[in-house]
Backbone as CSV, one residue per row, in Angstrom:
resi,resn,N_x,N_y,N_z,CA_x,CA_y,CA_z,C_x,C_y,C_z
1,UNK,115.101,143.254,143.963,115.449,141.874,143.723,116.919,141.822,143.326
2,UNK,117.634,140.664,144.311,118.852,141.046,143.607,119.112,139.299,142.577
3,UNK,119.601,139.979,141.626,119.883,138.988,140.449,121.626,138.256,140.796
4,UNK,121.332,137.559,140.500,122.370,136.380,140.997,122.409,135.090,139.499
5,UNK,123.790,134.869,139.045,123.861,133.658,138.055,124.854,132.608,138.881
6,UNK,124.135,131.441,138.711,124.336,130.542,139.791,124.868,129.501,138.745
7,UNK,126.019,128.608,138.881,126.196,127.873,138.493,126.150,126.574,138.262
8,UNK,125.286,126.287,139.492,124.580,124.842,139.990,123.207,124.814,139.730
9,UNK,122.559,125.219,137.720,120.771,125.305,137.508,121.140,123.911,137.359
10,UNK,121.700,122.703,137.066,121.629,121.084,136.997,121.106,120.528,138.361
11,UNK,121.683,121.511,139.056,121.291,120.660,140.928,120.151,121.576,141.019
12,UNK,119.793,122.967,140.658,118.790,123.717,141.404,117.148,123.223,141.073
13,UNK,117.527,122.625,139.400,116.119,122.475,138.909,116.021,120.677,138.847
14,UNK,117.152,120.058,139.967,116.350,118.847,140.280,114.869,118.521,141.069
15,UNK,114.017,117.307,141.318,113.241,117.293,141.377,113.172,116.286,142.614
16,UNK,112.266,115.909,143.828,112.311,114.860,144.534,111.832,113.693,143.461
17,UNK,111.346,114.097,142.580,110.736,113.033,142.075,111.288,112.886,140.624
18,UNK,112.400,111.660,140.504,113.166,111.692,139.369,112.486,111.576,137.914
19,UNK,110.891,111.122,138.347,111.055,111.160,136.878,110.354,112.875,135.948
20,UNK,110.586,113.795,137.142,110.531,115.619,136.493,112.070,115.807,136.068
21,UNK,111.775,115.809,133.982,112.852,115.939,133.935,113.069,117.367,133.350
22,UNK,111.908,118.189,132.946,111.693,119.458,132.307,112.979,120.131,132.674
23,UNK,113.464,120.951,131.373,114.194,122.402,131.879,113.156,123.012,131.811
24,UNK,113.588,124.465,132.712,112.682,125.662,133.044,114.214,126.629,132.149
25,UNK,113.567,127.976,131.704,114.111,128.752,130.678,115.280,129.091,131.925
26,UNK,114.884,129.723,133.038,115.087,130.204,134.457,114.625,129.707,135.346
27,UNK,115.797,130.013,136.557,115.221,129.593,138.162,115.286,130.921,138.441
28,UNK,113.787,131.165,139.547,114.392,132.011,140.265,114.079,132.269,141.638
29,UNK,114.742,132.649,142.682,114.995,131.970,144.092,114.468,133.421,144.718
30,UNK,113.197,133.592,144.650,112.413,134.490,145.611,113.023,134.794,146.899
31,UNK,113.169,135.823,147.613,113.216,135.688,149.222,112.362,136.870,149.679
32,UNK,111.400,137.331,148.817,109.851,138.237,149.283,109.049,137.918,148.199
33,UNK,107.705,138.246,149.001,106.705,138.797,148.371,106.927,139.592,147.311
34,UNK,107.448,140.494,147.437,107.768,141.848,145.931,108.421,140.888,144.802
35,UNK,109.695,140.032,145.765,110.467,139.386,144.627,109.383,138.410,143.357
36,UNK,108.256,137.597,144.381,107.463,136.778,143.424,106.668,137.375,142.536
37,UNK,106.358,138.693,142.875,105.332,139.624,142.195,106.116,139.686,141.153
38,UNK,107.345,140.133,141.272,108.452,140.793,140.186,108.737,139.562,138.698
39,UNK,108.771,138.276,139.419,108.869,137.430,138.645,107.879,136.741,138.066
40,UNK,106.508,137.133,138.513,105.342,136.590,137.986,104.993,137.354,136.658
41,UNK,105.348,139.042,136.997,105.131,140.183,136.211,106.504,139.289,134.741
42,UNK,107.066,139.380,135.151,108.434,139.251,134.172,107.864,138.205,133.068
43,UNK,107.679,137.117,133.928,107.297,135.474,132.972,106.314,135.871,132.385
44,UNK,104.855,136.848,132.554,103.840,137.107,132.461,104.159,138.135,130.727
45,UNK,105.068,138.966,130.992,105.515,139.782,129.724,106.790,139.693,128.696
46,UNK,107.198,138.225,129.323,107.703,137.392,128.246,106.895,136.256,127.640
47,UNK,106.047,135.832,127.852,105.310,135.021,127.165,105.742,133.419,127.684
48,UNK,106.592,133.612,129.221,106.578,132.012,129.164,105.351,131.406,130.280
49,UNK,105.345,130.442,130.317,104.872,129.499,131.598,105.664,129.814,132.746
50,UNK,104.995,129.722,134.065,105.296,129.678,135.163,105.086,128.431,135.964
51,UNK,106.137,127.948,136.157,106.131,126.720,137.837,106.899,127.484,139.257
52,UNK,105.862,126.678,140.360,106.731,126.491,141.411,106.758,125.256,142.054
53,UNK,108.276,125.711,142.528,108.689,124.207,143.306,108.525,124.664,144.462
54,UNK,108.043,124.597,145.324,107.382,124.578,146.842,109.033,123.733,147.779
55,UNK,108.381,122.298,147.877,109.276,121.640,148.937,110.076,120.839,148.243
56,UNK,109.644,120.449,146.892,110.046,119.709,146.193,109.674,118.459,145.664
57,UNK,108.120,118.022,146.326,107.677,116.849,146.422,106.623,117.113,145.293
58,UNK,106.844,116.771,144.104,105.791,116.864,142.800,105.772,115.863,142.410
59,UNK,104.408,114.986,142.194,104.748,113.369,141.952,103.892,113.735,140.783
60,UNK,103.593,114.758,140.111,103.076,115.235,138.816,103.999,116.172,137.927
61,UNK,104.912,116.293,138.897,105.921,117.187,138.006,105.301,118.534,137.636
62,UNK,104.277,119.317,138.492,103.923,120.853,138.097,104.790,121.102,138.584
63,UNK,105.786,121.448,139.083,106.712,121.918,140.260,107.612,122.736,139.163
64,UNK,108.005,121.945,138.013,108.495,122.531,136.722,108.366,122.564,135.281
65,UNK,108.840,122.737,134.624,108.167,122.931,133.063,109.155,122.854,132.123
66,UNK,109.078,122.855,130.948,109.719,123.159,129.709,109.697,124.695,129.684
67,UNK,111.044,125.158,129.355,111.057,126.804,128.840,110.268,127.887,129.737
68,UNK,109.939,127.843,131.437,109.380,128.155,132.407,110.097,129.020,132.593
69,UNK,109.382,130.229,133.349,110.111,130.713,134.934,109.989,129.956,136.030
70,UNK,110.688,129.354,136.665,110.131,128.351,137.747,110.401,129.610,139.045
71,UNK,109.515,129.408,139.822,109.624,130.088,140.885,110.403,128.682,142.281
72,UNK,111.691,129.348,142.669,112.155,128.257,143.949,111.947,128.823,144.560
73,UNK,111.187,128.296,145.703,110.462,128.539,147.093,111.490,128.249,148.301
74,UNK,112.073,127.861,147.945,113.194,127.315,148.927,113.576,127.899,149.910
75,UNK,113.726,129.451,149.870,114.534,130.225,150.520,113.143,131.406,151.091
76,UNK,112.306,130.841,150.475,111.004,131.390,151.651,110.350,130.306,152.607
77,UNK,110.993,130.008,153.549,110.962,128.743,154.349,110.280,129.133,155.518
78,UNK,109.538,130.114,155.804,109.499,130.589,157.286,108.637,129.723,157.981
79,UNK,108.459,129.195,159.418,107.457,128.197,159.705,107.008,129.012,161.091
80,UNK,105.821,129.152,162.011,105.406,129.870,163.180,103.887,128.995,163.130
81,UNK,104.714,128.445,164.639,103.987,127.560,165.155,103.077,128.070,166.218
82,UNK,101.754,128.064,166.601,101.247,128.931,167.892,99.935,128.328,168.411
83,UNK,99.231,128.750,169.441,98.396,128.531,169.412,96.966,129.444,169.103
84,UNK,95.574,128.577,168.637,94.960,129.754,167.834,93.620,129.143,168.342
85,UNK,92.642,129.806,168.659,91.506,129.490,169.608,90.540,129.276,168.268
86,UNK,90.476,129.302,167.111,89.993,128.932,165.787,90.166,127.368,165.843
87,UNK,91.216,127.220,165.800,91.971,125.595,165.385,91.074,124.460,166.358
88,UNK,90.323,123.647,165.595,90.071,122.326,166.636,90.557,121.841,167.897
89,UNK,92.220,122.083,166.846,93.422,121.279,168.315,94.003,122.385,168.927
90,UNK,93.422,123.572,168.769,93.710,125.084,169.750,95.311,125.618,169.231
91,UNK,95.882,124.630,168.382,97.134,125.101,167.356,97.120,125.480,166.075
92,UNK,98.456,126.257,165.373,97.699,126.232,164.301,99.593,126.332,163.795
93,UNK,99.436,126.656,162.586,100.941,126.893,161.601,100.577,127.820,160.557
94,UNK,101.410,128.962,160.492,101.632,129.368,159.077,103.530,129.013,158.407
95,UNK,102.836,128.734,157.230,104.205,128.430,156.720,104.554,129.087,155.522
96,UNK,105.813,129.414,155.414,106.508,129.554,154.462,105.979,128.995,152.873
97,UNK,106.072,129.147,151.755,105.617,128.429,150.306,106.772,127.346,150.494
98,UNK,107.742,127.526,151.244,109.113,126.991,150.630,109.344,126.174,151.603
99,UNK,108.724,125.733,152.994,109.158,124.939,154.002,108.429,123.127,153.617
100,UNK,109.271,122.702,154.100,108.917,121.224,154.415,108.577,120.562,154.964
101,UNK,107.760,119.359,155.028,107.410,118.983,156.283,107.914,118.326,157.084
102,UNK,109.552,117.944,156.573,110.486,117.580,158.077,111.039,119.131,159.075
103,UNK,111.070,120.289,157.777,111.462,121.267,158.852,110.416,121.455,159.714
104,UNK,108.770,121.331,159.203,107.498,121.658,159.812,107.533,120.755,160.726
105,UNK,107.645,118.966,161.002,107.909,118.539,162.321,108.857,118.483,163.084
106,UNK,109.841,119.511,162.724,111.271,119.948,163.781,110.580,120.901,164.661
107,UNK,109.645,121.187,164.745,109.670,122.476,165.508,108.777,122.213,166.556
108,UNK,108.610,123.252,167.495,108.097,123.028,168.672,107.213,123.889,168.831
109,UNK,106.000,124.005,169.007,104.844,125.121,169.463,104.869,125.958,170.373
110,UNK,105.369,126.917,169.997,105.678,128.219,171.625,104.127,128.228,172.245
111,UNK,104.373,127.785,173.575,103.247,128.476,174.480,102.982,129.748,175.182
């Protein structure tokens, strides 16, 4: 995991939904699997709470917390669109924790 101090936590731990106004203790901006493990372990043996912000759309405000590790999903965005003989509509999606659903209707279904 590489550690990074970012100077924009006022813009990082905004919210789509203005009225999440929580600080989180830390952000921290996953880009694997190992990385979330690493930070679940961390928050887990410091004694704080854990949030994640996914896409950003929390109209309950779990997305963040008071004195949290917040996990940002942001930068695990991956989206793969296909088709899957399971699926009703013979399509299917896996996505990213961190994608959205305007990037999710940008895309096009490889045949």
């Amino acid at each position: 995991m590489t550690i990074e101090f970012l100077q924009d936590y006022s813009v990082l731990k905004l919210d789509m939904n203005a009225a999440c106004l929580a600080d989180p203790a830390v952000i921290v901006m996953p880009g694997s699997e190992q990385d979330v493990s690493l930070a679940v372990v961390a928050a887990q043996e410091a004694g704080l709470a854990l949030s994640v912000r996914g896409g950003g759309h929390s109209y309950t405000c779990n997305s963040v917390k008071n004195n949290s590790v917040q996990l940002d999903m942001r930068d695990m965005d991956s989206i793969s669109l296909g088709q899957d003989a399971r699926s009703p509509t013979g399509l299917a999606a896996t996505l990213g924790a961190g994608a959205t659903w305007g990037e999710v209707s940008g895309e096009e279904v490889e045949t």
